[in-house]
């Protein structure tokens, strides 16, 4: 990822380019999404007058990406799941996602962005299970917005302490972020889980259930 290229996009106000860069880059770049969003925040700090449109353009890209995952699961979920379930690497991630969903119900959508390896899978699985889009928006969008706000703010405020060559060291801010997230999670967990479990659609808890098909 070229930091100067991203900075040029932001300075020129090319928000459509930023949107596409996020939408494509978040799934193709060999970097954690946290690094990508921190980088955007860091670049935004160089153009403070544009920080608001930059943030909301980034948020739009994130929400479209997670919604795309949901609709892929809803429309063509079965063949994709059967295919990926045969891949050892993906089957482990799917199993981890199903366990998280079984434990936290729709609230797992809110926390999935904070769990590496499942943030794209859980929305996909809830699309497959035909969770209503309205409820998907409630839980997925709130979690994604909080996650982005933290990552973007970290890059904006502490970007100078993040290595520009993306060595993978996220510094102290990552630890503080995890502690902050855990405190929020513990505070809201009980009420959210109770609300989420009231009308959840069926979610298979084993890969074998996926391969056989979900019930009507």
Short mmCIF file of C-alpha atoms in Angstrom, two decimals:
data_model
loop_
_atom_site.label_atom_id
_atom_site.label_comp_id
_atom_site.label_asym_id
_atom_site.label_seq_id
_atom_site.Cartn_x
_atom_site.Cartn_y
_atom_site.Cartn_z
CA UNK A 1 0.00 0.00 0.00
CA UNK A 2 1.44 3.41 -1.00
CA UNK A 3 0.85 5.99 1.72
CA UNK A 4 1.65 8.86 -0.66
CA UNK A 5 -0.92 7.54 -3.14
CA UNK A 6 -3.60 7.49 -0.45
CA UNK A 7 -2.59 10.95 0.74
CA UNK A 8 -2.94 12.32 -2.80
CA UNK A 9 -6.47 10.89 -3.01
CA UNK A 10 -7.47 12.59 0.24
CA UNK A 11 -5.84 15.93 -0.57
CA UNK A 12 -7.61 16.06 -3.92
CA UNK A 13 -10.96 15.18 -2.36
CA UNK A 14 -11.37 12.13 -4.57
CA UNK A 15 -13.82 10.41 -2.25
CA UNK A 16 -15.14 8.04 -4.89
CA UNK A 17 -11.60 6.77 -5.32
CA UNK A 18 -11.23 6.39 -1.55
CA UNK A 19 -14.51 4.48 -1.39
CA UNK A 20 -13.41 2.04 -4.09
CA UNK A 21 -9.96 1.73 -2.55
CA UNK A 22 -11.52 0.71 0.77
CA UNK A 23 -14.05 -1.64 -0.81
CA UNK A 24 -11.42 -3.45 -2.86
CA UNK A 25 -8.39 -3.02 -0.62
CA UNK A 26 -10.02 -4.38 2.53
CA UNK A 27 -10.42 -7.76 0.82
CA UNK A 28 -7.33 -7.88 -1.41
CA UNK A 29 -4.48 -6.11 0.38
CA UNK A 30 -2.25 -8.46 2.44
CA UNK A 31 -2.69 -6.29 5.52
CA UNK A 32 -4.95 -6.45 8.58
CA UNK A 33 -7.98 -4.19 8.19
CA UNK A 34 -6.94 -2.44 11.39
CA UNK A 35 -3.75 -1.27 9.67
CA UNK A 36 -5.70 -0.06 6.63
CA UNK A 37 -8.14 2.02 8.70
CA UNK A 38 -5.37 3.40 10.91
CA UNK A 39 -3.50 4.39 7.77
CA UNK A 40 -6.54 6.29 6.48
CA UNK A 41 -6.83 8.05 9.85
CA UNK A 42 -3.13 8.90 9.75
CA UNK A 43 -3.47 10.28 6.21
CA UNK A 44 -6.56 12.25 7.27
CA UNK A 45 -4.48 13.97 9.96
CA UNK A 46 -2.48 15.54 7.12
CA UNK A 47 -5.67 17.08 5.70
CA UNK A 48 -7.64 17.99 8.87
CA UNK A 49 -10.14 20.16 7.00
CA UNK A 50 -11.39 17.06 5.19
CA UNK A 51 -11.51 14.68 8.14
CA UNK A 52 -15.33 14.47 8.36
CA UNK A 53 -15.99 13.52 4.71
CA UNK A 54 -12.98 11.18 4.82
CA UNK A 55 -14.38 9.38 7.86
CA UNK A 56 -17.88 9.00 6.44
CA UNK A 57 -16.58 7.90 3.05
CA UNK A 58 -14.50 5.27 4.83
CA UNK A 59 -17.53 4.23 6.87
CA UNK A 60 -19.60 3.90 3.70
CA UNK A 61 -16.97 1.60 2.20
CA UNK A 62 -16.88 -0.54 5.33
CA UNK A 63 -20.68 -0.83 5.54
CA UNK A 64 -21.03 -1.69 1.85
CA UNK A 65 -18.35 -4.36 2.26
CA UNK A 66 -20.06 -6.00 5.24
CA UNK A 67 -23.47 -5.76 3.51
CA UNK A 68 -22.02 -7.42 0.42
CA UNK A 69 -20.89 -10.31 2.60
CA UNK A 70 -24.41 -10.60 4.03
CA UNK A 71 -26.10 -10.64 0.61
CA UNK A 72 -23.61 -13.14 -0.79
CA UNK A 73 -24.60 -15.46 2.03
CA UNK A 74 -28.28 -14.82 1.48
CA UNK A 75 -28.21 -15.32 -2.29
CA UNK A 76 -25.52 -17.94 -2.96
CA UNK A 77 -24.49 -19.00 0.52
CA UNK A 78 -24.92 -22.76 0.22
CA UNK A 79 -22.58 -23.51 -2.71
CA UNK A 80 -19.93 -21.18 -1.33
CA UNK A 81 -20.12 -22.69 2.14
CA UNK A 82 -19.95 -26.24 0.82
CA UNK A 83 -16.89 -25.26 -1.20
CA UNK A 84 -15.04 -23.44 1.58
CA UNK A 85 -16.00 -25.98 4.23
CA UNK A 86 -13.77 -28.44 2.38
CA UNK A 87 -10.77 -26.14 2.79
CA UNK A 88 -9.04 -26.73 6.11
CA UNK A 89 -8.06 -23.10 6.55
CA UNK A 90 -11.58 -21.79 6.01
CA UNK A 91 -13.37 -24.62 7.80
CA UNK A 92 -11.63 -23.65 11.05
CA UNK A 93 -12.72 -20.03 10.63
CA UNK A 94 -16.27 -21.09 9.84
CA UNK A 95 -16.36 -23.32 12.91
CA UNK A 96 -15.06 -20.49 15.10
CA UNK A 97 -17.67 -18.15 13.64
CA UNK A 98 -20.49 -20.61 14.30
CA UNK A 99 -19.41 -21.03 17.90
CA UNK A 100 -19.39 -17.28 18.39
CA UNK A 101 -22.83 -17.00 16.81
CA UNK A 102 -24.20 -19.83 18.92
CA UNK A 103 -22.95 -18.15 22.10
CA UNK A 104 -23.81 -14.51 21.42
CA UNK A 105 -26.56 -14.77 18.79
CA UNK A 106 -27.00 -11.62 16.66
CA UNK A 107 -24.75 -9.69 19.03
CA UNK A 108 -21.91 -11.65 17.44
CA UNK A 109 -22.37 -9.32 14.46
CA UNK A 110 -21.48 -6.37 16.68
CA UNK A 111 -18.30 -7.93 17.99
CA UNK A 112 -17.22 -9.75 14.83
CA UNK A 113 -15.25 -6.76 13.58
CA UNK A 114 -13.08 -6.98 16.68
CA UNK A 115 -12.28 -10.66 16.14
CA UNK A 116 -9.70 -11.28 13.38
CA UNK A 117 -10.64 -14.03 10.96
CA UNK A 118 -14.42 -13.91 11.40
CA UNK A 119 -15.44 -10.34 10.53
CA UNK A 120 -16.37 -11.28 6.96
CA UNK A 121 -17.63 -14.78 7.73
CA UNK A 122 -20.23 -14.02 10.40
CA UNK A 123 -22.19 -11.53 8.22
CA UNK A 124 -22.05 -14.10 5.43
CA UNK A 125 -23.42 -16.84 7.72
CA UNK A 126 -26.23 -14.62 8.96
CA UNK A 127 -27.15 -13.89 5.37
CA UNK A 128 -27.20 -17.62 4.76
CA UNK A 129 -29.46 -18.13 7.78
CA UNK A 130 -31.88 -15.46 6.44
CA UNK A 131 -31.57 -13.07 9.36
CA UNK A 132 -33.67 -10.01 8.52
CA UNK A 133 -31.66 -7.21 6.94
CA UNK A 134 -33.16 -4.74 9.40
CA UNK A 135 -31.75 -6.67 12.32
CA UNK A 136 -28.49 -7.21 10.49
CA UNK A 137 -28.14 -3.44 10.10
CA UNK A 138 -28.82 -2.87 13.80
CA UNK A 139 -26.07 -5.16 15.03
CA UNK A 140 -23.53 -5.22 12.19
CA UNK A 141 -23.51 -1.50 11.43
CA UNK A 142 -23.21 -0.48 15.07
CA UNK A 143 -20.23 -2.78 15.60
CA UNK A 144 -18.55 -1.73 12.36
CA UNK A 145 -19.03 1.97 13.15
CA UNK A 146 -17.54 1.63 16.62
CA UNK A 147 -14.61 -0.41 15.29
CA UNK A 148 -13.89 2.11 12.53
CA UNK A 149 -14.15 5.06 14.91
CA UNK A 150 -11.54 3.51 17.20
CA UNK A 151 -9.18 2.51 14.39
CA UNK A 152 -9.57 5.80 12.49
CA UNK A 153 -9.10 7.86 15.65
CA UNK A 154 -6.03 5.85 16.61
CA UNK A 155 -4.45 6.56 13.24
CA UNK A 156 -5.51 10.21 13.31
CA UNK A 157 -4.23 10.91 16.82
CA UNK A 158 -1.27 8.55 17.08
CA UNK A 159 -0.36 7.95 13.44
CA UNK A 160 3.14 9.33 13.85
CA UNK A 161 3.91 6.46 16.21
CA UNK A 162 2.73 3.79 13.74
CA UNK A 163 5.46 2.47 11.47
CA UNK A 164 4.80 3.65 7.90
CA UNK A 165 6.24 0.42 6.46
CA UNK A 166 3.53 -1.60 8.27
CA UNK A 167 5.88 -3.92 10.16
CA UNK A 168 2.86 -5.27 11.99
CA UNK A 169 3.57 -3.61 15.34
CA UNK A 170 0.47 -1.70 16.36
CA UNK A 171 2.10 -0.18 19.46
CA UNK A 172 0.41 0.59 22.74
CA UNK A 173 -2.81 1.85 21.17
CA UNK A 174 -3.84 -1.68 20.26
CA UNK A 175 -3.61 -2.80 23.89
CA UNK A 176 -5.58 0.23 25.06
CA UNK A 177 -8.17 -0.43 22.37
CA UNK A 178 -8.63 -4.05 23.49
CA UNK A 179 -9.08 -2.99 27.12
CA UNK A 180 -11.58 -0.32 26.10
CA UNK A 181 -13.50 -2.74 23.92
CA UNK A 182 -13.65 -5.37 26.65
CA UNK A 183 -15.11 -2.86 29.11
CA UNK A 184 -17.83 -1.85 26.63
CA UNK A 185 -18.50 -5.46 25.74
CA UNK A 186 -19.01 -6.50 29.38
CA UNK A 187 -21.29 -3.54 30.03
CA UNK A 188 -23.67 -4.11 27.14
CA UNK A 189 -23.43 -7.88 26.77
CA UNK A 190 -26.41 -9.03 28.85
CA UNK A 191 -29.01 -6.69 27.38
CA UNK A 192 -27.80 -7.15 23.81
CA UNK A 193 -27.76 -10.93 24.01
CA UNK A 194 -31.27 -10.99 25.47
CA UNK A 195 -32.58 -8.74 22.67
CA UNK A 196 -30.70 -10.61 19.96
CA UNK A 197 -31.91 -14.05 21.00
CA UNK A 198 -35.60 -13.18 20.88
CA UNK A 199 -36.09 -13.62 17.14
CA UNK A 200 -32.82 -15.02 15.76
CA UNK A 201 -33.19 -17.24 12.73
CA UNK A 202 -31.72 -20.69 12.72
CA UNK A 203 -27.94 -20.74 12.64
CA UNK A 204 -26.31 -24.16 12.13
CA UNK A 205 -23.67 -24.88 14.76
CA UNK A 206 -21.74 -27.51 12.82
CA UNK A 207 -20.30 -27.66 9.35
CA UNK A 208 -22.19 -30.87 8.74
CA UNK A 209 -25.44 -28.94 9.23
CA UNK A 210 -24.36 -26.43 6.63
CA UNK A 211 -23.54 -29.13 4.12
CA UNK A 212 -26.90 -30.80 4.66
CA UNK A 213 -28.74 -27.49 4.41
CA UNK A 214 -30.54 -25.26 6.87
CA UNK A 215 -34.16 -25.98 7.78
CA UNK A 216 -37.04 -23.91 6.53
#
